[in-house]
Each structure stands twice: as structure tokens, then as C-alpha cells.
Amino acid sequence: MMLILNSFLFLLIPSTVTTLKEVCFEMERKALFTFKDNINHKSKLFSSWHGQNCCEWKGVTCNNVTSHVVKLNLSNSYDWNSSPSEWSIHALFGEISPSLLALRHLTHLDLSNHDFSNLTIPNFLGSFENLIHLNLSLSRFRGVIPYELGNLSKLQFLDLGYSQFTGLVPAQLGNLSALQYLSLRNCYTCSAAVDSLSWLYHFPSLKYLDLAWIILNEHMDWSVLFTKMPLLETLILNNCHLSFFPNDLTYVNSTSLKKLDLHGNSFNSKLPNWLWNLTSLFYLDLGYSNFYGRIPSDLRNLASLNYLGLAGPRFPSWLRFQSQLNEIRLSENNITGVIPSWFMDSPVTSLDLSHNNLMGNLPTLSPNIAALDLSNNNISGPFPKELKMPHLVYLLLPGNSLSGSIPTYICDIPFLTLIDLSNNAISGNLPDCWKNNSILELFDVSNNQLSGELPTSIGYLYNLKILQLDNNRLHGAIPSTMQWCTSLYFLVLGRNKFSGEIPKWIGESLLNLVVFQLRSNKFSGCIPPSLGKLANLQVLDLANNSLVGHIPDSVGNFVGMKNSSHQFSSSDLKNDYFHSSDYWSVWIYMDSLYTQMNGQKKLTAAPLGLIKTIDLSRNKLAGQIPEEIWSLEALINLNISQNFLQGGVSEKINGMRSLEYLDLSMNELSGPIPQALSTLAPLHQLNLSYNNFSGRIPTGRQLDTLTDPSIYAGNAYLCGFPTNKNCPENNLAPREPDFLSEDEKSETMWPHLTTIVGFIMGIWCLEVVLIFKVAWRIAYFQIIDNIFEVIYVQIMLAMRRLSCPM
């Protein structure tokens, strides 16, 4: 009987477990709904959050036995770099509700890669006593790191990277004795926050530590670091402003450390011998850190070494015998001479020899190479007749003296993703051979001597993200096939001889555009209103062309210029692209984009979101400034100078709360200067000269710091500081008096009467002559006809300027 009963109970257990798995706990489901109600409802992350069984919702994982929610993974899998529009759709913002405290069994919480730029990390997160994994990276949290996180005694993984913390890192974090992974990477303001690293020496289980791009100065105690963390496998301290490095670290566990990145510091010390005894090391980067001394010729202890980044004035001879090395970085070492021929037989797949003094022709290198960076050297001559590198993915040759034309075989390299040939002396036409190449993501041939038209086959580069053809001699129209390049972020065609109208399809097909630059060409016609559909646009530069018509109202639709959080975030991927699986080519070229601000050439700096600009200067635009433009509150620079714009400037300009540069000069603008300009705290460069503004120049706050009178030059009816014209008591602009004495009236009347009499006598004499001189009469009326023809043409051109769609 007992056996039968046990068998019956055994049969019941699976069905009970199944029942538990089908429906989650009501209290936890309500907590998740409350959390969702306080977050952006538009996110597709919540598309499955309906019904009774929260265990089946996307991002929610329940325990198989208890059905309690144990994991909440709401990480945004879309990278802003690769797909900003998709990132925006999935990005969360709003409040993080304490209702989550109902999830008492939670072990994993991931809210990474969102926009919580208005939030601090909630204190209540320190109450999840079962939490093992916490990832809040890339979500732009501000404020202080709550000391309550130190209560998470079971925590093993903590990633707070790419945040904007202030204040000190709380010492309570030292209580996290179970921690194995810690990253504060790229905390933009962590340099002020990390005032003491005492908390750092209490992690006996730590295997991964990343403090890259945090200013640590002299706070790093190396001996304590390694003795207190005997299991440490990865140590990333690149660009930390460190200046002390120990010569003797015999206490380092030579069998545990696998990755050591000290790139970009200022040690100014001799290479220590203990480095060459780290037998498990597979990654070592000592570049740009001011080390000196000799590297041993025998590196047999580093049998696992796969990547090596060094600094030194010559090619180390032992490199040719390192059969295990896959990646070599010897950039910025003042290496002279030619590239050694033994690189032809090297197993190296990534070779970075950039920023040296290498000479000679472009060599034939190992067929194994996938990434080649020879940028900023003295390599000259034409391209070789063939380039036997079938695995090539990245080809970086900018800043050399290469000449001749671009060979067509460059289109046939099957895996080529990035081509940079900028800043050379390359001439001829662009190759028209791209029909079978859909992999290329970046093509930069700016600052060369290229001529001809854009090839139509360029439209087959469906994955192209960056196209930079700036400063060449290219001409013709933009080919319609380029509307197929729907992945484009950067389209930079400035300083060429392109002509025709700006195609409407740019605003309808190239919806990912972040940078659109056509300055200093020969484009004509109107600015297409469809450009307003480019929600991600951060740089619009159409200056110095022959554009006519109105500025379209749709400029107010640029979401990327309205929202300061809608931007590229800063990254150090530019430094790590050869060995980073997270590489995105956008980051390499952020600092190669030049913009014009207040007439000066400015080099952009990361993050690109800081360079939100509209430049429509030096065209033939007419009509009024659209009211919608004043809603672009994240715009940094607005330059619409040297056009034919009329009307006034609205007080709504106070909506441009981020504006630093404003140039409205050399137009036909009129009316008073808006007092709202004084509320724009960032404004530090202003030019309103040569318009028809009138009245008293407003003062107060920010305007009181702009004291250069040239700002207001050429406006005859302006008065007040900083001009030398005093305003009358009624605050109106200076003008002629309304009341004159009788003597004054007679004095001013005689010149007018004399002019009228002279004009009548002249007309009478001319009529008498024309009556008796037939030839003169014919010539006279021909002149009149020519004058009227000129006037007619000018009127028609003006009407055309006013006829463009809004």
C-alpha cells in the first residue's frame, strides 16, 4: 500500500511543477506591471508583457521549481552606434519603481544601455539580498553611487561603466567580498569620484577589474592590489594618468594574470623584468606609456601571448621569431626605414605601424593579415599592381604620400569592411566596380586629388555607414543609386564641385544619417523639406552653395537636435579596434569630421552629440526664419549668415537652451533684438551685424558678457551698449525729429525744390532732343528695354526663391 502511495505521489510531482511554471506569483506580476507603468511604455522590450504568466514575458526568467522571478534582463541589445533609430525605440527612460522590491528572489538585474540620464542609481537596489549580477552600464546614471550597494553580500558581477557619477566611490563597496567582476570603465566624472581607492583592496575573489579612462594619479597601491587579489586575471588601467609602476612585483601570481592593459599612461620607467615571467599572459599592451629599456630576445615564458602593444624606436628583431603572435601594435614609436620583408612570412593577422616614419612603397605583406594600419607615415608611390591579402578586413593608409589612381582590385577583396585612403595625393576617378561588394562599411578618400563623377555602382554598398569624399575635385550630381545606401550615418561631400539640386530622397531613404555635409559645392535649388525626416541628424552643413527659397519649417523635426540625450555616447573603441570584438567603425572617424562654427574650422571631439550644428550660411535663402527652428533645444551652433533672410527674430529663441554659437549676420533681418537672448547661458559667440535691427540692444545675464561692438555693426537703428549710440528716453532707435522750426523747414525745403526743378528741366531737354533725333530715340528705348529685362530676370529669381515648398 505504501509503495502504491509513493508511486502516486511521484506521478503528481511533475504536474505540480508544471502548474507552478504556468502562472507566476500575482504579487511579482503586479510589481512588474508597476515598474513598466513608470517606464517608457513605447519600448518594444515590453511588447510581450501581457497576460497572467509573467514567467513567459521577454526579459523575465523564473525559477523552474518555485516560479519566483529570479532574473530581470532588460538590456537594450541595440547599439546606438550601429542602429540609433532602433536603440531609441528600445531605450528605457523614466523612473525605476521600488515595486521591484517585491522580487525578493531576484539574482540577476540588467538595466544596461538605456537613458536614465536624469536619475541616480536607486538606493533600494541595495536591498536585493540574493542579487549575484548587477549591470547598469551605458545607461548614463548620474549622482553618487549609493553606499547601499555595499549590502549586496552575494554580488559577483558589478558593471557601472560609462556613467556620470559624482562624489566619492563609497567605501562600503569594499564589503562585496564575493565580487569577481568590477567595471567602472569610462565613467566620465569618476576622476573626481575616485578620490580614494581604499575600497578596492577588499576583493579576494576578483578576477576582472576595469578602471580604464579614470584619472587615478598616484592612488594605486600596486603591492596591495596584487596581494589582495590573488585570482586577478584581467587588469585594465589604460589612460588612467598613472605615473608609478613597480620594478619588483615578485608577489604577483604569474599563473593567474592573463590580460594586462596599461596603454596610455605616463610611467616614464624601465620595463620591469617580472612582466616577462607572466606565463599565462595572452594580452599585453604597454603602448603610449613612456616605458623604456630592452625587451628580452627570448620570450619563451610568454608562450600564450597573442597580442602585444609596445613602444620603441625600431622593429624588435625577436618579433620575426614569435610564431604565436597574432596582433602587433608598434604605433607612435618614431620607427624609421622600410617595413622588413620578413613580415611577408609572419603569422600576424593585425599589424598597427601607424604614426611612425616608415618610407618606401606600399609593401607586399603576409597574406594572413586581416587588419593593416600604416596611417601617418611617409609611404609613397602608387598602389602595387596586386595586393595579395585575401583576408583583409581593415585597410588604413591615411596621412601618407600615395599617388596614382585607386586600383579596381580593391573592390574584389571579399571581406574588406573599412578603407581609409584620406590625406594622400591620389588622383583619377573613383573606381566604378562596387556592384559585387556589399560588405564595405567605411570609405574615406577625403583630402586627395580625385576628379570625375561619383560612380553609380556606389549605390550597391548597402552596408556603408560612412562615406567621406571631402576636399577633392569631384563634380556632377549625387547619383540616384545612393538612395540604396540606407545604412549611412556620415555623408560628407564638402569642398568639391558637385552641382544640381539636393535630392529629396536623402530625407526619405537615408533615415540613419547623423552627419550630412555638402558645404562649398555648387548645389542649387531649394532645401528639400523631406530632410526634416532625418530624426537622428546632428550635423547639417549646406553652407557656401547657391541654395534658394525658404528654410523649410521641417527643420524643427530634427529629434537629434532637440534632445540632448539623443546622441552618440563616448567610447574608447577608437583605440582598441584591432582587438575589440565590439569594434564599430564610426568611432574611428568621429574625430575626423570638421565643422564650421562662427566661421572657424573646428575638429569634433567625442561624444559627437556635443557637435549638434546647422550651417546654411553663404547661400541665397530668403523669407523669414521659421519659428520651428527655435525648438531645437540641444543645438550648439546655428549659422544662417550671408543670405537674404527677412523678418524678425522671435522671443522663442530662448528654447535653444544649449546654443553656444549664433551667427545671423549679413541678412535683411529687422525689428528688435529679442531680450530672450540674455537667457541663453551657454552663448559665448554672437554675430548680428549688417542687418536692419532697431531699438535698444537688450542687456542682462549672458548678453552682459558679449561686449564686442562689432556684434551689432551695420545696424543703423540700434542704440545702447556696447555701441556708441545713446538711446532716447522712450527706448526707441534714433531717427529724424518730427518737429522743425519755420527756419529749419525752409532750410530743408530749398534743396528738395532745387532737385525737383532740375529734374523737370532735364526731362524736358531730353524729350526735345528725342523728338528731333531719331537715332538717339531708338538707342534710348533699347536701353530702357535692356533695363526692364534685367529687372524682370531679378524679379523672377526672387519669386523662385520664394516658391520653394515649406
Tab-separated table of N, CA, C and O in Angstrom, residues 40-48 58 86 89-92:
chain	number	residue	atom	x	y	z
A	40	ASN	N	9.133	54.094	-19.887
A	40	ASN	CA	8.651	54.396	-21.225
A	40	ASN	C	7.840	53.237	-21.792
A	40	ASN	O	8.366	52.163	-22.050
A	41	HIS	N	6.548	53.461	-21.995
A	41	HIS	CA	5.673	52.400	-22.492
A	41	HIS	C	5.921	52.057	-23.951
A	41	HIS	O	5.499	51.016	-24.425
A	42	LYS	N	6.572	52.947	-24.680
A	42	LYS	CA	6.734	52.722	-26.118
A	42	LYS	C	7.794	51.676	-26.431
A	42	LYS	O	7.896	51.204	-27.554
A	43	SER	N	8.609	51.313	-25.450
A	43	SER	CA	9.699	50.378	-25.704
A	43	SER	C	9.158	49.024	-26.133
A	43	SER	O	8.233	48.470	-25.533
A	44	LYS	N	9.766	48.463	-27.177
A	44	LYS	CA	9.380	47.143	-27.656
A	44	LYS	C	9.805	46.038	-26.695
A	44	LYS	O	9.420	44.886	-26.853
A	45	LEU	N	10.631	46.415	-25.698
A	45	LEU	CA	11.007	45.423	-24.692
A	45	LEU	C	9.784	44.907	-23.945
A	45	LEU	O	9.787	43.797	-23.415
A	46	PHE	N	8.721	45.703	-23.894
A	46	PHE	CA	7.532	45.336	-23.146
A	46	PHE	C	6.421	44.766	-24.035
A	46	PHE	O	5.284	44.632	-23.586
A	47	SER	N	6.747	44.450	-25.272
A	47	SER	CA	5.706	44.007	-26.213
A	47	SER	C	5.036	42.708	-25.772
A	47	SER	O	3.882	42.449	-26.124
A	48	SER	N	5.747	41.881	-24.990
A	48	SER	CA	5.170	40.596	-24.560
A	48	SER	C	4.618	40.658	-23.140
A	48	SER	O	4.144	39.650	-22.615
A	58	LYS	N	9.143	38.651	-22.076
A	58	LYS	CA	10.514	38.878	-22.543
A	58	LYS	C	11.333	39.563	-21.456
A	58	LYS	O	10.912	40.561	-20.872
A	86	GLU	N	16.894	52.191	-33.882
A	86	GLU	CA	16.440	51.029	-33.129
A	86	GLU	C	16.756	51.188	-31.650
A	86	GLU	O	15.968	50.802	-30.784
A	89	ILE	N	14.119	53.281	-30.043
A	89	ILE	CA	12.842	52.593	-29.878
A	89	ILE	C	12.860	51.699	-28.635
A	89	ILE	O	11.874	51.595	-27.910
A	90	HIS	N	14.009	51.081	-28.373
A	90	HIS	CA	14.108	50.123	-27.280
A	90	HIS	C	14.621	50.741	-25.980
A	90	HIS	O	14.601	50.086	-24.937
A	91	ALA	N	15.123	51.971	-26.033
A	91	ALA	CA	15.726	52.583	-24.841
A	91	ALA	C	14.665	52.913	-23.796
A	91	ALA	O	13.599	53.449	-24.107
A	92	LEU	N	14.963	52.586	-22.549
A	92	LEU	CA	14.072	52.897	-21.440
A	92	LEU	C	14.457	54.230	-20.805
A	92	LEU	O	15.632	54.592	-20.767
